[in-house]
Amino acid sequence: MSLLLETKGNTAPLPRLDGKEVLVGPDPTICKVKGVMFGGRKQFLIDVAGEQSFYDVLSRLSPRTMQYARTPLASAWCEFESLIELDRAIYETVKKKYPNVLALIGAASAELGIGRVYKSLDSAELTKFFESSALFHSQYQKFGTQRFEKTAGGGRVIYTEYPCYSPIFCASAFGYFLEALLRHGGQDPVVTETKCQTLGDSSCTFELTWR
Ligand SMILES: [Zn+2]
């Protein structure tokens, strides 16, 4: 179970679902994400919401997305559109019980990717983690760039040049960052998205603070 779910439960951030959505983009061959993201969501649903919820979600999906969700191939490239379809179906299926499920999905991916939990805050490790995530961004998404900047109170992650985007995707990023901060021993982590491509900005910029 992610630390976000364990410590915040239903008080983890609620999603902001307004904004424009582009699911395919001008070049559909680059609007792709790694299959491991589908695997993480399957695992999350079965572990947290229960197997029946997983089947309820599957029943809402188009054939292609259902295939990705049912038998995820970690290293395959899958359409961004399908990931958003899956996340939206998860949200619709379990929102009564988990109104913040999108943040919890993001937290589950950070849990999967980071694994260990640091006993106390290691700021150097944390900075290294965000710097290397920026480097590895292209292993998980065929589109966009990511960079990390240190700030006085923490850090800033900036995503740019996204040909496809959705507020559903940004909502899971909140949980991803919160979980990453918690696992590295950060106290009182706060994540805000100060700019968003779905609102017409040129980047999705996340300000992260912790102590
Ligand atoms: Zn955004």
Tab-separated table of N, CA, C and O in Angstrom, residues 42-140:
chain	number	residue	atom	x	y	z
A	42	LYS	N	-3.626	-2.153	-12.777
A	42	LYS	CA	-4.267	-3.444	-12.498
A	42	LYS	C	-3.942	-3.893	-11.065
A	42	LYS	O	-4.836	-4.244	-10.289
A	43	GLN	N	-2.665	-3.820	-10.743
A	43	GLN	CA	-2.202	-4.203	-9.403
A	43	GLN	C	-2.899	-3.361	-8.332
A	43	GLN	O	-3.390	-3.883	-7.329
A	44	PHE	N	-2.932	-2.065	-8.574
A	44	PHE	CA	-3.563	-1.146	-7.612
A	44	PHE	C	-5.021	-1.525	-7.383
A	44	PHE	O	-5.481	-1.614	-6.244
A	45	LEU	N	-5.754	-1.744	-8.474
A	45	LEU	CA	-7.188	-2.050	-8.345
A	45	LEU	C	-7.412	-3.331	-7.554
A	45	LEU	O	-8.239	-3.376	-6.641
A	46	ILE	N	-6.645	-4.369	-7.909
A	46	ILE	CA	-6.836	-5.654	-7.241
A	46	ILE	C	-6.454	-5.540	-5.762
A	46	ILE	O	-7.185	-6.005	-4.884
A	47	ASP	N	-5.345	-4.853	-5.475
A	47	ASP	CA	-4.880	-4.744	-4.084
A	47	ASP	C	-5.758	-3.839	-3.230
A	47	ASP	O	-5.999	-4.122	-2.067
A	48	VAL	N	-6.186	-2.720	-3.788
A	48	VAL	CA	-6.851	-1.698	-2.964
A	48	VAL	C	-8.374	-1.753	-3.090
A	48	VAL	O	-9.091	-1.756	-2.088
A	49	ALA	N	-8.873	-1.794	-4.321
A	49	ALA	CA	-10.330	-1.721	-4.493
A	49	ALA	C	-10.970	-3.114	-4.584
A	49	ALA	O	-12.179	-3.244	-4.465
A	50	GLY	N	-10.150	-4.122	-4.812
A	50	GLY	CA	-10.670	-5.492	-4.869
A	50	GLY	C	-10.856	-5.979	-6.296
A	50	GLY	O	-11.060	-5.191	-7.223
A	51	GLU	N	-10.796	-7.302	-6.452
A	51	GLU	CA	-10.830	-7.921	-7.770
A	51	GLU	C	-12.105	-7.569	-8.539
A	51	GLU	O	-12.088	-7.344	-9.742
A	52	GLN	N	-13.239	-7.514	-7.809
A	52	GLN	CA	-14.504	-7.202	-8.476
A	52	GLN	C	-14.455	-5.821	-9.136
A	52	GLN	O	-14.948	-5.639	-10.251
A	53	SER	N	-13.825	-4.861	-8.444
A	53	SER	CA	-13.685	-3.519	-9.027
A	53	SER	C	-12.881	-3.575	-10.313
A	53	SER	O	-13.173	-2.855	-11.277
A	54	PHE	N	-11.844	-4.416	-10.313
A	54	PHE	CA	-11.035	-4.558	-11.529
A	54	PHE	C	-11.919	-5.040	-12.689
A	54	PHE	O	-11.868	-4.484	-13.783
A	55	TYR	N	-12.782	-6.032	-12.428
A	55	TYR	CA	-13.658	-6.525	-13.502
A	55	TYR	C	-14.719	-5.489	-13.879
A	55	TYR	O	-15.077	-5.369	-15.052
A	56	ASP	N	-15.198	-4.732	-12.900
A	56	ASP	CA	-16.156	-3.667	-13.204
A	56	ASP	C	-15.519	-2.624	-14.130
A	56	ASP	O	-16.162	-2.122	-15.058
A	57	VAL	N	-14.255	-2.302	-13.853
A	57	VAL	CA	-13.540	-1.340	-14.705
A	57	VAL	C	-13.380	-1.927	-16.108
A	57	VAL	O	-13.694	-1.266	-17.107
A	58	LEU	N	-12.935	-3.181	-16.189
A	58	LEU	CA	-12.728	-3.818	-17.502
A	58	LEU	C	-13.986	-3.741	-18.364
A	58	LEU	O	-13.919	-3.468	-19.560
A	59	SER	N	-15.145	-3.947	-17.723
A	59	SER	CA	-16.397	-3.995	-18.486
A	59	SER	C	-16.757	-2.643	-19.111
A	59	SER	O	-17.599	-2.567	-19.990
A	60	ARG	N	-16.108	-1.573	-18.657
A	60	ARG	CA	-16.381	-0.243	-19.204
A	60	ARG	C	-15.473	0.108	-20.379
A	60	ARG	O	-15.611	1.183	-20.973
A	61	LEU	N	-14.498	-0.749	-20.672
A	61	LEU	CA	-13.437	-0.353	-21.604
A	61	LEU	C	-13.681	-0.813	-23.035
A	61	LEU	O	-14.325	-1.835	-23.275
A	62	SER	N	-13.109	-0.053	-23.971
A	62	SER	CA	-13.114	-0.470	-25.381
A	62	SER	C	-12.166	-1.674	-25.508
A	62	SER	O	-11.307	-1.878	-24.651
A	63	PRO	N	-12.317	-2.468	-26.594
A	63	PRO	CA	-11.522	-3.699	-26.708
A	63	PRO	C	-10.008	-3.488	-26.548
A	63	PRO	O	-9.359	-4.239	-25.822
A	64	ARG	N	-9.452	-2.487	-27.208
A	64	ARG	CA	-8.003	-2.300	-27.136
A	64	ARG	C	-7.548	-1.997	-25.701
A	64	ARG	O	-6.600	-2.585	-25.188
A	65	THR	N	-8.264	-1.069	-25.060
A	65	THR	CA	-7.867	-0.687	-23.710
A	65	THR	C	-8.078	-1.851	-22.745
A	65	THR	O	-7.272	-2.060	-21.824
A	66	MET	N	-9.135	-2.626	-22.982
A	66	MET	CA	-9.395	-3.788	-22.134
A	66	MET	C	-8.241	-4.780	-22.214
A	66	MET	O	-7.785	-5.320	-21.208
A	67	GLN	N	-7.744	-4.968	-23.432
A	67	GLN	CA	-6.599	-5.868	-23.645
A	67	GLN	C	-5.368	-5.381	-22.865
A	67	GLN	O	-4.712	-6.152	-22.172
A	68	TYR	N	-5.065	-4.082	-22.963
A	68	TYR	CA	-3.912	-3.514	-22.244
A	68	TYR	C	-4.068	-3.682	-20.735
A	68	TYR	O	-3.102	-3.925	-20.031
A	69	ALA	N	-5.306	-3.508	-20.260
A	69	ALA	CA	-5.524	-3.540	-18.806
A	69	ALA	C	-5.532	-4.968	-18.279
A	69	ALA	O	-5.074	-5.238	-17.176
A	70	ARG	N	-6.072	-5.887	-19.093
A	70	ARG	CA	-6.199	-7.262	-18.619
A	70	ARG	C	-4.857	-7.991	-18.634
A	70	ARG	O	-4.496	-8.660	-17.692
A	71	THR	N	-4.116	-7.826	-19.737
A	71	THR	CA	-2.807	-8.484	-19.829
A	71	THR	C	-1.748	-7.463	-20.204
A	71	THR	O	-1.344	-7.371	-21.367
A	72	PRO	N	-1.344	-6.671	-19.236
A	72	PRO	CA	-0.388	-5.597	-19.520
A	72	PRO	C	0.989	-6.155	-19.890
A	72	PRO	O	1.458	-7.103	-19.267
A	73	LEU	N	1.580	-5.561	-20.906
A	73	LEU	CA	2.948	-5.920	-21.300
A	73	LEU	C	3.834	-4.738	-20.917
A	73	LEU	O	3.755	-3.673	-21.528
A	74	ALA	N	4.666	-4.949	-19.905
A	74	ALA	CA	5.412	-3.842	-19.304
A	74	ALA	C	6.183	-3.000	-20.314
A	74	ALA	O	6.200	-1.778	-20.216
A	75	SER	N	6.799	-3.638	-21.298
A	75	SER	CA	7.696	-2.868	-22.162
A	75	SER	C	7.045	-2.429	-23.475
A	75	SER	O	7.688	-1.798	-24.308
A	76	ALA	N	5.761	-2.763	-23.662
A	76	ALA	CA	5.085	-2.371	-24.908
A	76	ALA	C	4.726	-0.885	-24.878
A	76	ALA	O	4.504	-0.316	-23.816
A	77	TRP	N	4.677	-0.276	-26.056
A	77	TRP	CA	4.186	1.109	-26.151
A	77	TRP	C	2.681	1.070	-26.403
A	77	TRP	O	2.223	0.407	-27.338
A	78	CYS	N	1.926	1.769	-25.573
A	78	CYS	CA	0.464	1.752	-25.673
A	78	CYS	C	-0.035	3.185	-25.847
A	78	CYS	O	0.609	4.131	-25.392
A	79	GLU	N	-1.182	3.336	-26.467
A	79	GLU	CA	-1.722	4.661	-26.746
A	79	GLU	C	-2.061	5.407	-25.447
A	79	GLU	O	-2.701	4.852	-24.549
A	80	PHE	N	-1.637	6.661	-25.395
A	80	PHE	CA	-1.980	7.561	-24.282
A	80	PHE	C	-3.499	7.605	-24.099
A	80	PHE	O	-4.012	7.584	-22.977
A	81	GLU	N	-4.195	7.633	-25.228
A	81	GLU	CA	-5.656	7.660	-25.210
A	81	GLU	C	-6.234	6.503	-24.375
A	81	GLU	O	-7.207	6.679	-23.639
A	82	SER	N	-5.621	5.328	-24.497
A	82	SER	CA	-6.093	4.169	-23.745
A	82	SER	C	-5.825	4.320	-22.250
A	82	SER	O	-6.633	3.909	-21.411
A	83	LEU	N	-4.673	4.910	-21.919
A	83	LEU	CA	-4.365	5.115	-20.501
A	83	LEU	C	-5.400	6.041	-19.863
A	83	LEU	O	-5.883	5.796	-18.755
A	84	ILE	N	-5.756	7.089	-20.586
A	84	ILE	CA	-6.736	8.040	-20.055
A	84	ILE	C	-8.120	7.376	-19.981
A	84	ILE	O	-8.862	7.578	-19.015
A	85	GLU	N	-8.430	6.557	-20.984
A	85	GLU	CA	-9.713	5.831	-20.943
A	85	GLU	C	-9.762	4.938	-19.701
A	85	GLU	O	-10.776	4.906	-18.988
A	86	LEU	N	-8.659	4.252	-19.435
A	86	LEU	CA	-8.604	3.368	-18.268
A	86	LEU	C	-8.738	4.167	-16.970
A	86	LEU	O	-9.532	3.819	-16.092
A	87	ASP	N	-7.971	5.260	-16.862
A	87	ASP	CA	-8.013	6.042	-15.620
A	87	ASP	C	-9.397	6.663	-15.400
A	87	ASP	O	-9.875	6.741	-14.269
A	88	ARG	N	-10.029	7.078	-16.488
A	88	ARG	CA	-11.363	7.660	-16.356
A	88	ARG	C	-12.349	6.571	-15.890
A	88	ARG	O	-13.193	6.829	-15.026
A	89	ALA	N	-12.205	5.364	-16.437
A	89	ALA	CA	-13.089	4.256	-16.043
A	89	ALA	C	-12.859	3.892	-14.575
A	89	ALA	O	-13.813	3.614	-13.836
A	90	ILE	N	-11.601	3.917	-14.145
A	90	ILE	CA	-11.302	3.627	-12.738
A	90	ILE	C	-11.965	4.687	-11.859
A	90	ILE	O	-12.627	4.383	-10.865
A	91	TYR	N	-11.797	5.940	-12.258
A	91	TYR	CA	-12.386	7.044	-11.488
A	91	TYR	C	-13.902	6.878	-11.383
A	91	TYR	O	-14.474	6.958	-10.290
A	92	GLU	N	-14.544	6.617	-12.515
A	92	GLU	CA	-16.011	6.476	-12.513
A	92	GLU	C	-16.459	5.269	-11.671
A	92	GLU	O	-17.491	5.311	-11.022
A	93	THR	N	-15.671	4.211	-11.689
A	93	THR	CA	-16.062	2.986	-10.985
A	93	THR	C	-15.917	3.111	-9.474
A	93	THR	O	-16.769	2.630	-8.729
A	94	VAL	N	-14.832	3.742	-9.017
A	94	VAL	CA	-14.576	3.718	-7.563
A	94	VAL	C	-14.650	5.088	-6.891
A	94	VAL	O	-14.341	5.208	-5.712
A	95	LYS	N	-15.098	6.131	-7.619
A	95	LYS	CA	-15.032	7.488	-7.039
A	95	LYS	C	-15.871	7.662	-5.764
A	95	LYS	O	-15.548	8.498	-4.930
A	96	LYS	N	-16.935	6.871	-5.633
A	96	LYS	CA	-17.748	6.997	-4.408
A	96	LYS	C	-16.920	6.656	-3.179
A	96	LYS	O	-16.960	7.345	-2.175
A	97	LYS	N	-16.164	5.568	-3.299
A	97	LYS	CA	-15.356	5.137	-2.167
A	97	LYS	C	-14.024	5.873	-2.119
A	97	LYS	O	-13.518	6.207	-1.055
A	98	TYR	N	-13.447	6.119	-3.294
A	98	TYR	CA	-12.139	6.773	-3.373
A	98	TYR	C	-12.216	7.975	-4.309
A	98	TYR	O	-11.821	7.889	-5.476
A	99	PRO	N	-12.752	9.108	-3.809
A	99	PRO	CA	-12.886	10.272	-4.690
A	99	PRO	C	-11.528	10.781	-5.193
A	99	PRO	O	-11.456	11.492	-6.191
A	100	ASN	N	-10.477	10.390	-4.484
A	100	ASN	CA	-9.127	10.833	-4.858
A	100	ASN	C	-8.341	9.709	-5.518
A	100	ASN	O	-7.110	9.679	-5.448
A	101	VAL	N	-9.056	8.792	-6.158
A	101	VAL	CA	-8.378	7.603	-6.702
A	101	VAL	C	-7.286	7.946	-7.711
A	101	VAL	O	-6.290	7.225	-7.819
A	102	LEU	N	-7.428	9.056	-8.434
A	102	LEU	CA	-6.397	9.372	-9.432
A	102	LEU	C	-5.061	9.682	-8.754
A	102	LEU	O	-4.001	9.244	-9.215
A	103	ALA	N	-5.127	10.395	-7.634
A	103	ALA	CA	-3.894	10.639	-6.872
A	103	ALA	C	-3.343	9.316	-6.335
A	103	ALA	O	-2.123	9.091	-6.340
A	104	LEU	N	-4.233	8.438	-5.914
A	104	LEU	CA	-3.791	7.147	-5.367
A	104	LEU	C	-3.138	6.271	-6.441
A	104	LEU	O	-2.195	5.534	-6.166
A	105	ILE	N	-3.632	6.387	-7.676
A	105	ILE	CA	-3.020	5.656	-8.796
A	105	ILE	C	-1.582	6.147	-9.009
A	105	ILE	O	-0.657	5.367	-9.184
A	106	GLY	N	-1.422	7.462	-8.977
A	106	GLY	CA	-0.078	8.038	-9.139
A	106	GLY	C	0.838	7.593	-8.011
A	106	GLY	O	2.006	7.255	-8.228
A	107	ALA	N	0.285	7.563	-6.800
A	107	ALA	CA	1.077	7.135	-5.644
A	107	ALA	C	1.503	5.677	-5.792
A	107	ALA	O	2.631	5.312	-5.475
A	108	ALA	N	0.593	4.856	-6.329
A	108	ALA	CA	0.919	3.440	-6.519
A	108	ALA	C	2.049	3.284	-7.532
A	108	ALA	O	2.913	2.411	-7.371
A	109	SER	N	2.089	4.123	-8.573
A	109	SER	CA	3.207	4.002	-9.532
A	109	SER	C	4.519	4.399	-8.884
A	109	SER	O	5.556	3.803	-9.173
A	110	ALA	N	4.483	5.429	-8.028
A	110	ALA	CA	5.724	5.825	-7.349
A	110	ALA	C	6.172	4.713	-6.399
A	110	ALA	O	7.368	4.409	-6.300
A	111	GLU	N	5.211	4.082	-5.755
A	111	GLU	CA	5.519	2.975	-4.846
A	111	GLU	C	6.221	1.851	-5.621
A	111	GLU	O	7.231	1.315	-5.185
A	112	LEU	N	5.660	1.537	-6.781
A	112	LEU	CA	6.197	0.475	-7.631
A	112	LEU	C	7.604	0.832	-8.122
A	112	LEU	O	8.507	0.003	-8.139
A	113	GLY	N	7.780	2.086	-8.515
A	113	GLY	CA	9.046	2.508	-9.112
A	113	GLY	C	10.154	2.722	-8.097
A	113	GLY	O	11.326	2.491	-8.389
A	114	ILE	N	9.808	3.183	-6.899
A	114	ILE	CA	10.838	3.545	-5.911
A	114	ILE	C	11.095	2.387	-4.949
A	114	ILE	O	12.232	2.102	-4.588
A	115	GLY	N	10.015	1.690	-4.566
A	115	GLY	CA	10.160	0.550	-3.674
A	115	GLY	C	10.486	0.938	-2.253
A	115	GLY	O	9.597	1.111	-1.433
A	116	ARG	N	11.764	1.165	-1.964
A	116	ARG	CA	12.175	1.371	-0.577
A	116	ARG	C	11.611	2.652	0.034
A	116	ARG	O	11.236	3.594	-0.673
A	117	VAL	N	11.569	2.647	1.358
A	117	VAL	CA	11.142	3.833	2.101
A	117	VAL	C	12.332	4.281	2.953
A	117	VAL	O	12.914	3.491	3.687
A	118	TYR	N	12.697	5.541	2.816
A	118	TYR	CA	13.805	6.088	3.589
A	118	TYR	C	13.328	6.431	4.993
A	118	TYR	O	12.243	6.979	5.162
A	119	LYS	N	14.170	6.119	5.999
A	119	LYS	CA	13.757	6.346	7.391
A	119	LYS	C	13.661	7.827	7.711
A	119	LYS	O	12.791	8.272	8.433
A	120	SER	N	14.611	8.591	7.188
A	120	SER	CA	14.546	10.025	7.444
A	120	SER	C	14.882	10.757	6.164
A	120	SER	O	15.425	10.160	5.230
A	121	LEU	N	14.563	12.023	6.145
A	121	LEU	CA	14.709	12.802	4.920
A	121	LEU	C	16.146	12.807	4.426
A	121	LEU	O	17.066	13.129	5.164
A	122	ASP	N	16.334	12.420	3.181
A	122	ASP	CA	17.629	12.504	2.544
A	122	ASP	C	17.453	13.408	1.320
A	122	ASP	O	17.059	12.963	0.250
A	123	SER	N	17.701	14.694	1.521
A	123	SER	CA	17.431	15.677	0.463
A	123	SER	C	18.273	15.446	-0.774
A	123	SER	O	17.813	15.659	-1.897
A	124	ALA	N	19.515	14.970	-0.565
A	124	ALA	CA	20.392	14.720	-1.705
A	124	ALA	C	19.812	13.596	-2.569
A	124	ALA	O	19.757	13.703	-3.797
A	125	GLU	N	19.350	12.528	-1.906
A	125	GLU	CA	18.729	11.405	-2.623
A	125	GLU	C	17.483	11.865	-3.375
A	125	GLU	O	17.217	11.445	-4.489
A	126	LEU	N	16.723	12.720	-2.700
A	126	LEU	CA	15.473	13.193	-3.270
A	126	LEU	C	15.737	14.011	-4.535
A	126	LEU	O	15.097	13.815	-5.567
A	127	THR	N	16.701	14.905	-4.462
A	127	THR	CA	17.062	15.710	-5.626
A	127	THR	C	17.566	14.807	-6.749
A	127	THR	O	17.177	14.969	-7.906
A	128	LYS	N	18.395	13.825	-6.378
A	128	LYS	CA	18.921	12.879	-7.361
A	128	LYS	C	17.768	12.124	-8.032
A	128	LYS	O	17.774	11.912	-9.238
A	129	PHE	N	16.789	11.745	-7.220
A	129	PHE	CA	15.646	11.015	-7.751
A	129	PHE	C	14.913	11.844	-8.815
A	129	PHE	O	14.626	11.368	-9.908
A	130	PHE	N	14.638	13.117	-8.487
A	130	PHE	CA	13.900	13.946	-9.445
A	130	PHE	C	14.737	14.256	-10.678
A	130	PHE	O	14.220	14.323	-11.786
A	131	GLU	N	16.056	14.437	-10.467
A	131	GLU	CA	16.917	14.692	-11.630
A	131	GLU	C	16.975	13.472	-12.543
A	131	GLU	O	16.914	13.602	-13.766
A	132	SER	N	17.048	12.282	-11.941
A	132	SER	CA	17.117	11.095	-12.796
A	132	SER	C	15.765	10.798	-13.433
A	132	SER	O	15.703	10.325	-14.561
A	133	SER	N	14.657	11.109	-12.734
A	133	SER	CA	13.336	10.917	-13.367
A	133	SER	C	13.237	11.738	-14.631
A	133	SER	O	12.655	11.307	-15.623
A	134	ALA	N	13.783	12.950	-14.579
A	134	ALA	CA	13.738	13.818	-15.754
A	134	ALA	C	14.494	13.167	-16.907
A	134	ALA	O	14.058	13.196	-18.057
A	135	LEU	N	15.602	12.527	-16.561
A	135	LEU	CA	16.428	11.840	-17.559
A	135	LEU	C	15.714	10.632	-18.158
A	135	LEU	O	15.834	10.340	-19.342
A	136	PHE	N	14.983	9.906	-17.309
A	136	PHE	CA	14.341	8.661	-17.734
A	136	PHE	C	12.928	8.848	-18.283
A	136	PHE	O	12.273	7.890	-18.663
A	137	HIS	N	12.487	10.103	-18.295
A	137	HIS	CA	11.143	10.416	-18.749
A	137	HIS	C	10.806	9.711	-20.068
A	137	HIS	O	9.734	9.143	-20.239
A	138	SER	N	11.773	9.716	-21.004
A	138	SER	CA	11.512	9.179	-22.345
A	138	SER	C	11.397	7.655	-22.358
A	138	SER	O	10.985	7.065	-23.340
A	139	GLN	N	11.748	7.002	-21.250
A	139	GLN	CA	11.541	5.553	-21.197
A	139	GLN	C	10.076	5.208	-20.925
A	139	GLN	O	9.663	4.078	-21.143
A	140	TYR	N	9.344	6.182	-20.394
A	140	TYR	CA	7.948	5.924	-20.050
A	140	TYR	C	6.954	6.603	-20.983
A	140	TYR	O	5.806	6.206	-21.070
